[in-house]
Amino acid sequence: MQLDPSRGYDLIGDIHGCANTLVHLLERLGYRRQNGVWRHPQRMAVFLGDLIDRGPRIREAVHLVHDMVRAGEALCIMGNHEFNALGWMTPALPGSGRDYVRERTPRHGRLIGETLKQFEPYPDEWRDVLAWFYELPLFLDAGHFRVVHACWDEGMIAPLRRQFPDGCIDEHFLQASAVPGSYACTVLDRLLRGTDMRLPDGLTMTSGDGFTRSFFRTKFWEDNPQTYGDVQFQPDALPDLVAQMPLSELQKTELLKYGPDQPLLFVGHYWRSGTPEPIRPNLACLDYSAVMYGKLVAYRLDQETRLDPRKFVWVDVEKPEAPR
């Protein structure tokens, strides 16, 4: 995608329905509401997905971002929660063994429940929002910087570009993703959820959000990892004994690597905490757990080729989210 080199870009992490906090952040970044749309005279916002689910003002957040995108004041990519919403609402292909692309389990229902509740009085709006989600690309590649919700994997993105040059999938591809092991399933999982590794010896973990998992999220940039702890990248720490266990040579070779000489990469998704800062000079995660009363974070990008820690801007989320 060719972007206007004369504009600066404000990349903004996962909102999850924290619309009032988003307004505070835009104000801090110098955006002003004109004719119903938030605008900046020289800059454009780039949203990293996960506008929906969990938060108190999901509908307002979606409308705010949608209106900015429609007016040419912002770009937005798809997060795993937008993909999940499409899958929840889309019937699966016959013979797939399921009724919907995203199985309607209690766990999945709990994740999307707040979104469905807030849009329930507005069914026509919800249909329009779902149609708009198909217009959200899975990635942006602007040359000197890249944006993806969870993980940049060039080996999967290259064939995806050939099929969908604009990075936007269609309903057929969504339905194909319901088949475990299919390309559609694999690429969506990788780009929108990242890389993971199975816990050893059949162990499971119950995370802070109450879900029990046998896998943990992993880094896709570590140069020389030796232990499980070296590649762990998630809010919930591994048990000490697991973290100290050595990786096998096979596990090391199977790890994805985003090299230090690659273009700047911005991701969301990973529920970070603390003071926003680069992970490495060419990689930043902008998800700082806003909906869990963390921070809603932006990075003010101009023409730099290495990240500047001074260019992170954020708003602390008040408890509860402050009214306007």
PDB file of C-alpha atoms in Angstrom:
ATOM      1  CA  MET A   1       0.000   0.000   0.000  1.00  0.00           C
ATOM      2  CA  GLN A   2       1.330   3.419  -0.970  1.00  0.00           C
ATOM      3  CA  LEU A   3       0.793   5.940   1.796  1.00  0.00           C
ATOM      4  CA  ASP A   4       1.248   9.693   1.570  1.00  0.00           C
ATOM      5  CA  PRO A   5       4.867  10.340   2.664  1.00  0.00           C
ATOM      6  CA  SER A   6       3.992  13.909   3.657  1.00  0.00           C
ATOM      7  CA  ARG A   7       1.677  12.691   6.430  1.00  0.00           C
ATOM      8  CA  GLY A   8       2.656  11.327   9.785  1.00  0.00           C
ATOM      9  CA  TYR A   9       0.925   8.215  11.131  1.00  0.00           C
ATOM     10  CA  ASP A  10      -0.389   7.594  14.625  1.00  0.00           C
ATOM     11  CA  LEU A  11      -0.599   3.845  15.205  1.00  0.00           C
ATOM     12  CA  ILE A  12      -3.106   2.933  17.912  1.00  0.00           C
ATOM     13  CA  GLY A  13      -3.423  -0.356  19.774  1.00  0.00           C
ATOM     14  CA  ASP A  14      -6.393  -2.515  20.780  1.00  0.00           C
ATOM     15  CA  ILE A  15      -9.411  -0.440  21.885  1.00  0.00           C
ATOM     16  CA  HIS A  16     -11.899  -3.159  22.913  1.00  0.00           C
ATOM     17  CA  GLY A  17     -14.788  -0.749  23.351  1.00  0.00           C
ATOM     18  CA  CYS A  18     -12.957   1.907  25.389  1.00  0.00           C
ATOM     19  CA  ALA A  19     -14.419   4.701  23.263  1.00  0.00           C
ATOM     20  CA  ASN A  20     -14.062   7.501  25.814  1.00  0.00           C
ATOM     21  CA  THR A  21     -10.412   6.665  26.379  1.00  0.00           C
ATOM     22  CA  LEU A  22      -9.903   6.686  22.608  1.00  0.00           C
ATOM     23  CA  VAL A  23     -11.329  10.218  22.498  1.00  0.00           C
ATOM     24  CA  HIS A  24      -8.899  11.273  25.245  1.00  0.00           C
ATOM     25  CA  LEU A  25      -5.996   9.762  23.290  1.00  0.00           C
ATOM     26  CA  LEU A  26      -7.003  11.419  20.025  1.00  0.00           C
ATOM     27  CA  GLU A  27      -7.245  14.759  21.816  1.00  0.00           C
ATOM     28  CA  ARG A  28      -3.792  14.245  23.277  1.00  0.00           C
ATOM     29  CA  LEU A  29      -2.495  13.488  19.774  1.00  0.00           C
ATOM     30  CA  GLY A  30      -3.943  16.737  18.434  1.00  0.00           C
ATOM     31  CA  TYR A  31      -7.024  15.392  16.626  1.00  0.00           C
ATOM     32  CA  ARG A  32     -10.207  17.434  16.715  1.00  0.00           C
ATOM     33  CA  ARG A  33     -13.799  16.484  15.901  1.00  0.00           C
ATOM     34  CA  GLN A  34     -14.946  18.312  12.772  1.00  0.00           C
ATOM     35  CA  ASN A  35     -18.215  17.589  10.980  1.00  0.00           C
ATOM     36  CA  GLY A  36     -18.659  14.484  13.116  1.00  0.00           C
ATOM     37  CA  VAL A  37     -15.221  12.997  12.321  1.00  0.00           C
ATOM     38  CA  TRP A  38     -11.949  13.109  14.269  1.00  0.00           C
ATOM     39  CA  ARG A  39      -9.281  14.701  12.083  1.00  0.00           C
ATOM     40  CA  HIS A  40      -5.705  15.947  12.199  1.00  0.00           C
ATOM     41  CA  PRO A  41      -4.377  18.500   9.690  1.00  0.00           C
ATOM     42  CA  GLN A  42      -1.141  16.597   8.961  1.00  0.00           C
ATOM     43  CA  ARG A  43      -1.537  13.092  10.353  1.00  0.00           C
ATOM     44  CA  MET A  44      -3.567   9.901   9.916  1.00  0.00           C
ATOM     45  CA  ALA A  45      -4.510   7.286  12.515  1.00  0.00           C
ATOM     46  CA  VAL A  46      -3.811   3.583  11.918  1.00  0.00           C
ATOM     47  CA  PHE A  47      -5.804   1.225  14.143  1.00  0.00           C
ATOM     48  CA  LEU A  48      -4.379  -2.232  14.847  1.00  0.00           C
ATOM     49  CA  GLY A  49      -7.709  -4.069  15.175  1.00  0.00           C
ATOM     50  CA  ASP A  50      -9.710  -5.435  18.114  1.00  0.00           C
ATOM     51  CA  LEU A  51     -12.143  -2.555  18.252  1.00  0.00           C
ATOM     52  CA  ILE A  52     -14.851  -4.786  19.721  1.00  0.00           C
ATOM     53  CA  ASP A  53     -15.631  -7.109  22.675  1.00  0.00           C
ATOM     54  CA  ARG A  54     -15.255  -6.718  26.428  1.00  0.00           C
ATOM     55  CA  GLY A  55     -15.454  -2.938  26.799  1.00  0.00           C
ATOM     56  CA  PRO A  56     -18.207  -0.557  27.915  1.00  0.00           C
ATOM     57  CA  ARG A  57     -18.699   1.415  24.668  1.00  0.00           C
ATOM     58  CA  ILE A  58     -18.090  -0.982  21.793  1.00  0.00           C
ATOM     59  CA  ARG A  59     -20.687   0.486  19.463  1.00  0.00           C
ATOM     60  CA  GLU A  60     -19.332   4.020  19.966  1.00  0.00           C
ATOM     61  CA  ALA A  61     -15.752   2.876  19.339  1.00  0.00           C
ATOM     62  CA  VAL A  62     -16.717   1.090  16.129  1.00  0.00           C
ATOM     63  CA  HIS A  63     -18.585   4.120  14.805  1.00  0.00           C
ATOM     64  CA  LEU A  64     -15.750   6.493  15.674  1.00  0.00           C
ATOM     65  CA  VAL A  65     -13.142   4.415  13.835  1.00  0.00           C
ATOM     66  CA  HIS A  66     -15.472   3.553  10.945  1.00  0.00           C
ATOM     67  CA  ASP A  67     -16.254   7.233  10.355  1.00  0.00           C
ATOM     68  CA  MET A  68     -12.567   8.162  10.383  1.00  0.00           C
ATOM     69  CA  VAL A  69     -11.768   5.413   7.870  1.00  0.00           C
ATOM     70  CA  ARG A  70     -14.645   6.394   5.588  1.00  0.00           C
ATOM     71  CA  ALA A  71     -13.490  10.034   5.665  1.00  0.00           C
ATOM     72  CA  GLY A  72      -9.898   9.114   4.785  1.00  0.00           C
ATOM     73  CA  GLU A  73      -8.630  10.146   8.216  1.00  0.00           C
ATOM     74  CA  ALA A  74      -7.651   6.643   9.340  1.00  0.00           C
ATOM     75  CA  LEU A  75      -6.815   3.121   8.309  1.00  0.00           C
ATOM     76  CA  CYS A  76      -7.804   0.030  10.284  1.00  0.00           C
ATOM     77  CA  ILE A  77      -6.725  -3.594  10.024  1.00  0.00           C
ATOM     78  CA  MET A  78      -8.589  -6.690  11.184  1.00  0.00           C
ATOM     79  CA  GLY A  79      -7.987  -8.079  14.644  1.00  0.00           C
ATOM     80  CA  ASN A  80      -8.832 -11.559  15.832  1.00  0.00           C
ATOM     81  CA  HIS A  81     -11.986 -10.240  17.525  1.00  0.00           C
ATOM     82  CA  GLU A  82     -13.363  -8.819  14.249  1.00  0.00           C
ATOM     83  CA  PHE A  83     -12.547 -12.148  12.605  1.00  0.00           C
ATOM     84  CA  ASN A  84     -14.253 -13.973  15.484  1.00  0.00           C
ATOM     85  CA  ALA A  85     -17.384 -11.852  15.033  1.00  0.00           C
ATOM     86  CA  LEU A  86     -17.563 -12.710  11.340  1.00  0.00           C
ATOM     87  CA  GLY A  87     -17.067 -16.375  12.157  1.00  0.00           C
ATOM     88  CA  TRP A  88     -19.738 -16.306  14.876  1.00  0.00           C
ATOM     89  CA  MET A  89     -22.302 -14.917  12.434  1.00  0.00           C
ATOM     90  CA  THR A  90     -21.349 -16.921   9.316  1.00  0.00           C
ATOM     91  CA  PRO A  91     -22.755 -20.430   8.637  1.00  0.00           C
ATOM     92  CA  ALA A  92     -20.084 -23.034   7.989  1.00  0.00           C
ATOM     93  CA  LEU A  93     -19.851 -24.928   4.729  1.00  0.00           C
ATOM     94  CA  PRO A  94     -21.818 -28.200   4.552  1.00  0.00           C
ATOM     95  CA  GLY A  95     -19.759 -31.149   5.654  1.00  0.00           C
ATOM     96  CA  SER A  96     -17.471 -29.124   7.896  1.00  0.00           C
ATOM     97  CA  GLY A  97     -18.904 -30.710  11.039  1.00  0.00           C
ATOM     98  CA  ARG A  98     -20.023 -27.428  12.573  1.00  0.00           C
ATOM     99  CA  ASP A  99     -22.937 -25.026  12.186  1.00  0.00           C
ATOM    100  CA  TYR A 100     -20.942 -21.790  12.154  1.00  0.00           C
ATOM    101  CA  VAL A 101     -17.387 -20.906  11.214  1.00  0.00           C
ATOM    102  CA  ARG A 102     -16.727 -20.044  14.850  1.00  0.00           C
ATOM    103  CA  GLU A 103     -18.283 -22.705  17.017  1.00  0.00           C
ATOM    104  CA  ARG A 104     -20.914 -21.306  19.359  1.00  0.00           C
ATOM    105  CA  THR A 105     -19.414 -22.612  22.577  1.00  0.00           C
ATOM    106  CA  PRO A 106     -20.022 -20.974  25.978  1.00  0.00           C
ATOM    107  CA  ARG A 107     -16.437 -19.695  25.954  1.00  0.00           C
ATOM    108  CA  HIS A 108     -16.809 -18.062  22.544  1.00  0.00           C
ATOM    109  CA  GLY A 109     -20.199 -16.706  23.524  1.00  0.00           C
ATOM    110  CA  ARG A 110     -18.713 -15.066  26.579  1.00  0.00           C
ATOM    111  CA  LEU A 111     -16.057 -13.321  24.467  1.00  0.00           C
ATOM    112  CA  ILE A 112     -18.511 -11.797  21.992  1.00  0.00           C
ATOM    113  CA  GLY A 113     -21.421 -11.402  24.387  1.00  0.00           C
ATOM    114  CA  GLU A 114     -20.913  -7.736  25.253  1.00  0.00           C
ATOM    115  CA  THR A 115     -20.651  -6.778  21.568  1.00  0.00           C
ATOM    116  CA  LEU A 116     -23.870  -8.599  20.682  1.00  0.00           C
ATOM    117  CA  LYS A 117     -25.627  -7.040  23.666  1.00  0.00           C
ATOM    118  CA  GLN A 118     -24.643  -3.481  22.725  1.00  0.00           C
ATOM    119  CA  PHE A 119     -25.678  -3.908  19.081  1.00  0.00           C
ATOM    120  CA  GLU A 120     -28.853  -5.888  19.813  1.00  0.00           C
ATOM    121  CA  PRO A 121     -31.132  -2.801  19.584  1.00  0.00           C
ATOM    122  CA  TYR A 122     -29.476  -1.891  16.260  1.00  0.00           C
ATOM    123  CA  PRO A 123     -29.625  -4.995  14.020  1.00  0.00           C
ATOM    124  CA  ASP A 124     -29.237  -3.030  10.779  1.00  0.00           C
ATOM    125  CA  GLU A 125     -26.126  -1.340  12.147  1.00  0.00           C
ATOM    126  CA  TRP A 126     -24.676  -4.699  13.162  1.00  0.00           C
ATOM    127  CA  ARG A 127     -25.145  -6.044   9.636  1.00  0.00           C
ATOM    128  CA  ASP A 128     -23.392  -2.979   8.249  1.00  0.00           C
ATOM    129  CA  VAL A 129     -20.551  -3.370  10.745  1.00  0.00           C
ATOM    130  CA  LEU A 130     -20.041  -7.011   9.771  1.00  0.00           C
ATOM    131  CA  ALA A 131     -19.918  -6.007   6.094  1.00  0.00           C
ATOM    132  CA  TRP A 132     -17.323  -3.368   6.968  1.00  0.00           C
ATOM    133  CA  PHE A 133     -15.165  -5.928   8.783  1.00  0.00           C
ATOM    134  CA  TYR A 134     -14.595  -7.606   5.397  1.00  0.00           C
ATOM    135  CA  GLU A 135     -13.053  -4.323   4.238  1.00  0.00           C
ATOM    136  CA  LEU A 136     -10.396  -4.448   6.980  1.00  0.00           C
ATOM    137  CA  PRO A 137      -7.135  -5.844   5.583  1.00  0.00           C
ATOM    138  CA  LEU A 138      -5.219  -8.483   7.481  1.00  0.00           C
ATOM    139  CA  PHE A 139      -2.029  -6.428   7.132  1.00  0.00           C
ATOM    140  CA  LEU A 140      -0.584  -3.184   5.796  1.00  0.00           C
ATOM    141  CA  ASP A 141       2.831  -2.963   4.183  1.00  0.00           C
ATOM    142  CA  ALA A 142       3.804   0.657   3.615  1.00  0.00           C
ATOM    143  CA  GLY A 143       7.404  -0.103   2.711  1.00  0.00           C
ATOM    144  CA  HIS A 144       9.190   1.561   5.615  1.00  0.00           C
ATOM    145  CA  PHE A 145       6.704   0.160   8.121  1.00  0.00           C
ATOM    146  CA  ARG A 146       4.312  -2.769   8.455  1.00  0.00           C
ATOM    147  CA  VAL A 147       1.194  -3.365  10.522  1.00  0.00           C
ATOM    148  CA  VAL A 148      -0.411  -6.675  11.478  1.00  0.00           C
ATOM    149  CA  HIS A 149      -2.530  -7.572  14.473  1.00  0.00           C
ATOM    150  CA  ALA A 150      -0.354 -10.325  15.938  1.00  0.00           C
ATOM    151  CA  CYS A 151       2.457 -11.701  13.751  1.00  0.00           C
ATOM    152  CA  TRP A 152       4.168 -10.926  10.451  1.00  0.00           C
ATOM    153  CA  ASP A 153       4.946 -14.153   8.611  1.00  0.00           C
ATOM    154  CA  GLU A 154       6.147 -13.365   5.092  1.00  0.00           C
ATOM    155  CA  GLY A 155       5.890 -17.026   4.078  1.00  0.00           C
ATOM    156  CA  MET A 156       2.134 -16.872   4.639  1.00  0.00           C
ATOM    157  CA  ILE A 157       1.568 -13.269   3.603  1.00  0.00           C
ATOM    158  CA  ALA A 158       3.185 -13.665   0.158  1.00  0.00           C
ATOM    159  CA  PRO A 159       0.595 -16.164  -1.172  1.00  0.00           C
ATOM    160  CA  LEU A 160      -2.157 -14.211   0.571  1.00  0.00           C
ATOM    161  CA  ARG A 161      -1.123 -11.084  -1.393  1.00  0.00           C
ATOM    162  CA  ARG A 162      -1.466 -13.022  -4.637  1.00  0.00           C
ATOM    163  CA  GLN A 163      -4.988 -14.103  -3.750  1.00  0.00           C
ATOM    164  CA  PHE A 164      -6.050 -10.847  -2.076  1.00  0.00           C
ATOM    165  CA  PRO A 165      -3.795  -7.971  -3.206  1.00  0.00           C
ATOM    166  CA  ASP A 166      -5.492  -5.553  -0.819  1.00  0.00           C
ATOM    167  CA  GLY A 167      -5.222  -7.981   2.118  1.00  0.00           C
ATOM    168  CA  CYS A 168      -9.011  -8.188   2.549  1.00  0.00           C
ATOM    169  CA  ILE A 169     -10.514 -11.680   2.708  1.00  0.00           C
ATOM    170  CA  ASP A 170     -13.970 -12.709   1.514  1.00  0.00           C
ATOM    171  CA  GLU A 171     -16.673 -14.948   2.933  1.00  0.00           C
ATOM    172  CA  HIS A 172     -15.430 -18.009   1.059  1.00  0.00           C
ATOM    173  CA  PHE A 173     -11.973 -17.643   2.641  1.00  0.00           C
ATOM    174  CA  LEU A 174     -13.596 -17.138   6.039  1.00  0.00           C
ATOM    175  CA  GLN A 175     -15.615 -20.320   5.608  1.00  0.00           C
ATOM    176  CA  ALA A 176     -12.531 -22.223   4.451  1.00  0.00           C
ATOM    177  CA  SER A 177     -10.828 -21.256   7.719  1.00  0.00           C
ATOM    178  CA  ALA A 178     -13.232 -23.544   9.600  1.00  0.00           C
ATOM    179  CA  VAL A 179     -11.278 -26.540   8.285  1.00  0.00           C
ATOM    180  CA  PRO A 180      -8.413 -27.284  10.712  1.00  0.00           C
ATOM    181  CA  GLY A 181      -5.051 -27.349   8.978  1.00  0.00           C
ATOM    182  CA  SER A 182      -6.262 -25.532   5.864  1.00  0.00           C
ATOM    183  CA  TYR A 183      -4.255 -22.616   4.516  1.00  0.00           C
ATOM    184  CA  ALA A 184      -7.058 -20.223   5.421  1.00  0.00           C
ATOM    185  CA  CYS A 185      -7.159 -21.533   8.993  1.00  0.00           C
ATOM    186  CA  THR A 186      -3.376 -21.429   9.350  1.00  0.00           C
ATOM    187  CA  VAL A 187      -2.812 -17.947   7.921  1.00  0.00           C
ATOM    188  CA  LEU A 188      -5.611 -16.348   9.917  1.00  0.00           C
ATOM    189  CA  ASP A 189      -4.422 -17.995  13.104  1.00  0.00           C
ATOM    190  CA  ARG A 190      -0.836 -16.889  12.502  1.00  0.00           C
ATOM    191  CA  LEU A 191      -1.522 -13.273  11.516  1.00  0.00           C
ATOM    192  CA  LEU A 192      -4.320 -12.624  14.009  1.00  0.00           C
ATOM    193  CA  ARG A 193      -3.233 -14.717  17.003  1.00  0.00           C
ATOM    194  CA  GLY A 194       0.514 -15.164  16.577  1.00  0.00           C
ATOM    195  CA  THR A 195       2.775 -18.116  17.186  1.00  0.00           C
ATOM    196  CA  ASP A 196       2.492 -20.563  20.036  1.00  0.00           C
ATOM    197  CA  MET A 197       4.091 -23.658  21.489  1.00  0.00           C
ATOM    198  CA  ARG A 198       2.617 -26.623  23.321  1.00  0.00           C
ATOM    199  CA  LEU A 199       3.389 -26.866  27.010  1.00  0.00           C
ATOM    200  CA  PRO A 200       5.596 -29.890  27.777  1.00  0.00           C
ATOM    201  CA  ASP A 201       4.480 -33.149  29.321  1.00  0.00           C
ATOM    202  CA  GLY A 202       0.768 -32.570  28.723  1.00  0.00           C
ATOM    203  CA  LEU A 203       0.645 -29.599  31.100  1.00  0.00           C
ATOM    204  CA  THR A 204      -2.084 -26.948  30.940  1.00  0.00           C
ATOM    205  CA  MET A 205      -2.329 -23.396  32.256  1.00  0.00           C
ATOM    206  CA  THR A 206      -5.340 -21.377  33.372  1.00  0.00           C
ATOM    207  CA  SER A 207      -4.804 -17.777  32.314  1.00  0.00           C
ATOM    208  CA  GLY A 208      -5.904 -14.613  34.060  1.00  0.00           C
ATOM    209  CA  ASP A 209      -9.004 -14.447  31.847  1.00  0.00           C
ATOM    210  CA  GLY A 210     -10.116 -17.856  33.101  1.00  0.00           C
ATOM    211  CA  PHE A 211      -9.338 -19.994  30.044  1.00  0.00           C
ATOM    212  CA  THR A 212      -7.365 -23.225  30.357  1.00  0.00           C
ATOM    213  CA  ARG A 213      -4.871 -23.768  27.560  1.00  0.00           C
ATOM    214  CA  SER A 214      -2.270 -26.353  26.624  1.00  0.00           C
ATOM    215  CA  PHE A 215      -0.327 -23.835  24.488  1.00  0.00           C
ATOM    216  CA  PHE A 216       1.415 -20.565  25.304  1.00  0.00           C
ATOM    217  CA  ARG A 217       2.118 -17.582  23.060  1.00  0.00           C
ATOM    218  CA  THR A 218       5.653 -17.210  21.816  1.00  0.00           C
ATOM    219  CA  LYS A 219       7.966 -14.520  20.504  1.00  0.00           C
ATOM    220  CA  PHE A 220       8.614 -14.502  16.754  1.00  0.00           C
ATOM    221  CA  TRP A 221      11.802 -12.439  16.899  1.00  0.00           C
ATOM    222  CA  GLU A 222      14.104 -14.005  19.490  1.00  0.00           C
ATOM    223  CA  ASP A 223      17.558 -14.552  17.970  1.00  0.00           C
ATOM    224  CA  ASN A 224      19.058 -17.277  20.146  1.00  0.00           C
ATOM    225  CA  PRO A 225      16.497 -18.730  22.586  1.00  0.00           C
ATOM    226  CA  GLN A 226      17.578 -21.587  24.817  1.00  0.00           C
ATOM    227  CA  THR A 227      14.632 -22.208  27.156  1.00  0.00           C
ATOM    228  CA  TYR A 228      10.832 -22.111  27.140  1.00  0.00           C
ATOM    229  CA  GLY A 229      11.039 -18.922  29.174  1.00  0.00           C
ATOM    230  CA  ASP A 230      13.137 -17.244  26.481  1.00  0.00           C
ATOM    231  CA  VAL A 231      10.288 -17.499  23.948  1.00  0.00           C
ATOM    232  CA  GLN A 232       7.253 -16.958  26.202  1.00  0.00           C
ATOM    233  CA  PHE A 233       5.310 -13.781  25.289  1.00  0.00           C
ATOM    234  CA  GLN A 234       2.039 -13.452  27.155  1.00  0.00           C
ATOM    235  CA  PRO A 235       0.763 -11.832  30.352  1.00  0.00           C
ATOM    236  CA  ASP A 236       0.651 -15.118  32.260  1.00  0.00           C
ATOM    237  CA  ALA A 237       4.118 -16.315  33.236  1.00  0.00           C
ATOM    238  CA  LEU A 238       5.095 -19.933  32.735  1.00  0.00           C
ATOM    239  CA  PRO A 239       5.650 -22.042  35.852  1.00  0.00           C
ATOM    240  CA  ASP A 240       9.289 -21.680  36.905  1.00  0.00           C
ATOM    241  CA  LEU A 241      10.135 -25.305  36.178  1.00  0.00           C
ATOM    242  CA  VAL A 242       8.708 -25.019  32.667  1.00  0.00           C
ATOM    243  CA  ALA A 243      10.373 -21.663  31.985  1.00  0.00           C
ATOM    244  CA  GLN A 244      13.779 -23.163  32.793  1.00  0.00           C
ATOM    245  CA  MET A 245      13.344 -26.227  30.571  1.00  0.00           C
ATOM    246  CA  PRO A 246      15.633 -26.254  27.497  1.00  0.00           C
ATOM    247  CA  LEU A 247      14.183 -26.090  24.004  1.00  0.00           C
ATOM    248  CA  SER A 248      15.009 -28.937  21.662  1.00  0.00           C
ATOM    249  CA  GLU A 249      16.982 -28.197  18.515  1.00  0.00           C
ATOM    250  CA  LEU A 250      13.850 -28.977  16.494  1.00  0.00           C
ATOM    251  CA  GLN A 251      11.826 -26.449  18.493  1.00  0.00           C
ATOM    252  CA  LYS A 252      14.501 -23.816  17.896  1.00  0.00           C
ATOM    253  CA  THR A 253      14.520 -24.365  14.135  1.00  0.00           C
ATOM    254  CA  GLU A 254      10.716 -24.228  13.951  1.00  0.00           C
ATOM    255  CA  LEU A 255      10.515 -20.799  15.596  1.00  0.00           C
ATOM    256  CA  LEU A 256       9.567 -17.939  13.304  1.00  0.00           C
ATOM    257  CA  LYS A 257      12.132 -15.123  13.110  1.00  0.00           C
ATOM    258  CA  TYR A 258      11.406 -11.475  12.263  1.00  0.00           C
ATOM    259  CA  GLY A 259      14.909 -10.156  11.727  1.00  0.00           C
ATOM    260  CA  PRO A 260      16.345  -6.919  13.134  1.00  0.00           C
ATOM    261  CA  ASP A 261      16.954  -5.545   9.620  1.00  0.00           C
ATOM    262  CA  GLN A 262      13.317  -5.896   8.552  1.00  0.00           C
ATOM    263  CA  PRO A 263      11.063  -2.792   8.260  1.00  0.00           C
ATOM    264  CA  LEU A 264       9.443  -1.346  11.359  1.00  0.00           C
ATOM    265  CA  LEU A 265       6.630  -3.627  12.537  1.00  0.00           C
ATOM    266  CA  PHE A 266       3.690  -2.680  14.752  1.00  0.00           C
ATOM    267  CA  VAL A 267       1.426  -5.283  16.372  1.00  0.00           C
ATOM    268  CA  GLY A 268      -1.315  -5.308  19.009  1.00  0.00           C
ATOM    269  CA  HIS A 269      -2.912  -8.359  20.618  1.00  0.00           C
ATOM    270  CA  TYR A 270      -0.503  -9.251  23.439  1.00  0.00           C
ATOM    271  CA  TRP A 271      -1.845  -7.538  26.606  1.00  0.00           C
ATOM    272  CA  ARG A 272       1.375  -5.846  27.687  1.00  0.00           C
ATOM    273  CA  SER A 273       1.790  -3.804  30.878  1.00  0.00           C
ATOM    274  CA  GLY A 274       4.158  -1.216  32.280  1.00  0.00           C
ATOM    275  CA  THR A 275       5.651   1.729  30.417  1.00  0.00           C
ATOM    276  CA  PRO A 276       5.222   1.518  26.622  1.00  0.00           C
ATOM    277  CA  GLU A 277       8.526   1.006  24.846  1.00  0.00           C
ATOM    278  CA  PRO A 278       9.942  -0.826  21.812  1.00  0.00           C
ATOM    279  CA  ILE A 279      10.445  -4.572  22.039  1.00  0.00           C
ATOM    280  CA  ARG A 280      13.438  -4.114  19.756  1.00  0.00           C
ATOM    281  CA  PRO A 281      14.473  -1.204  17.502  1.00  0.00           C
ATOM    282  CA  ASN A 282      12.184  -2.335  14.675  1.00  0.00           C
ATOM    283  CA  LEU A 283       9.284  -3.894  16.612  1.00  0.00           C
ATOM    284  CA  ALA A 284       6.596  -2.475  18.904  1.00  0.00           C
ATOM    285  CA  CYS A 285       3.481  -3.930  20.491  1.00  0.00           C
ATOM    286  CA  LEU A 286       0.841  -1.252  21.128  1.00  0.00           C
ATOM    287  CA  ASP A 287      -1.630  -3.355  23.143  1.00  0.00           C
ATOM    288  CA  TYR A 288      -1.258  -2.336  26.781  1.00  0.00           C
ATOM    289  CA  SER A 289      -4.450  -3.879  28.149  1.00  0.00           C
ATOM    290  CA  ALA A 290      -6.703  -0.821  27.868  1.00  0.00           C
ATOM    291  CA  VAL A 291      -9.886  -2.719  28.646  1.00  0.00           C
ATOM    292  CA  MET A 292      -8.253  -4.161  31.780  1.00  0.00           C
ATOM    293  CA  TYR A 293      -7.586  -0.611  33.067  1.00  0.00           C
ATOM    294  CA  GLY A 294      -4.148  -0.444  31.538  1.00  0.00           C
ATOM    295  CA  LYS A 295      -3.174   2.047  28.835  1.00  0.00           C
ATOM    296  CA  LEU A 296      -4.449   2.918  25.376  1.00  0.00           C
ATOM    297  CA  VAL A 297      -1.225   3.460  23.446  1.00  0.00           C
ATOM    298  CA  ALA A 298      -0.182   5.144  20.214  1.00  0.00           C
ATOM    299  CA  TYR A 299       3.131   5.515  18.427  1.00  0.00           C
ATOM    300  CA  ARG A 300       3.723   8.736  16.451  1.00  0.00           C
ATOM    301  CA  LEU A 301       5.520   7.572  13.313  1.00  0.00           C
ATOM    302  CA  ASP A 302       7.205   9.899  10.866  1.00  0.00           C
ATOM    303  CA  GLN A 303      10.116   8.868   8.640  1.00  0.00           C
ATOM    304  CA  GLU A 304      12.302   7.141  11.204  1.00  0.00           C
ATOM    305  CA  THR A 305      13.657   3.667  10.466  1.00  0.00           C
ATOM    306  CA  ARG A 306      14.283   2.808  14.109  1.00  0.00           C
ATOM    307  CA  LEU A 307      11.754   3.248  16.893  1.00  0.00           C
ATOM    308  CA  ASP A 308      12.129   6.177  19.263  1.00  0.00           C
ATOM    309  CA  PRO A 309      10.928   5.455  22.833  1.00  0.00           C
ATOM    310  CA  ARG A 310       9.983   9.140  23.202  1.00  0.00           C
ATOM    311  CA  LYS A 311       7.310   8.829  20.502  1.00  0.00           C
ATOM    312  CA  PHE A 312       4.969   6.551  22.448  1.00  0.00           C
ATOM    313  CA  VAL A 313       1.869   8.425  23.625  1.00  0.00           C
ATOM    314  CA  TRP A 314      -0.731   6.930  25.931  1.00  0.00           C
ATOM    315  CA  VAL A 315      -3.736   7.494  28.148  1.00  0.00           C
ATOM    316  CA  ASP A 316      -4.243   5.583  31.379  1.00  0.00           C
ATOM    317  CA  VAL A 317      -7.686   3.997  31.463  1.00  0.00           C
ATOM    318  CA  GLU A 318      -9.672   5.079  34.485  1.00  0.00           C
ATOM    319  CA  LYS A 319     -11.776   2.644  36.498  1.00  0.00           C
ATOM    320  CA  PRO A 320     -14.520   2.746  35.396  1.00  0.00           C
ATOM    321  CA  GLU A 321     -13.871   4.368  32.038  1.00  0.00           C
ATOM    322  CA  ALA A 322     -14.495   8.067  32.597  1.00  0.00           C
ATOM    323  CA  PRO A 323     -17.683   9.529  31.062  1.00  0.00           C
ATOM    324  CA  ARG A 324     -17.547  12.306  28.515  1.00  0.00           C
TER     325      ARG A 324
END
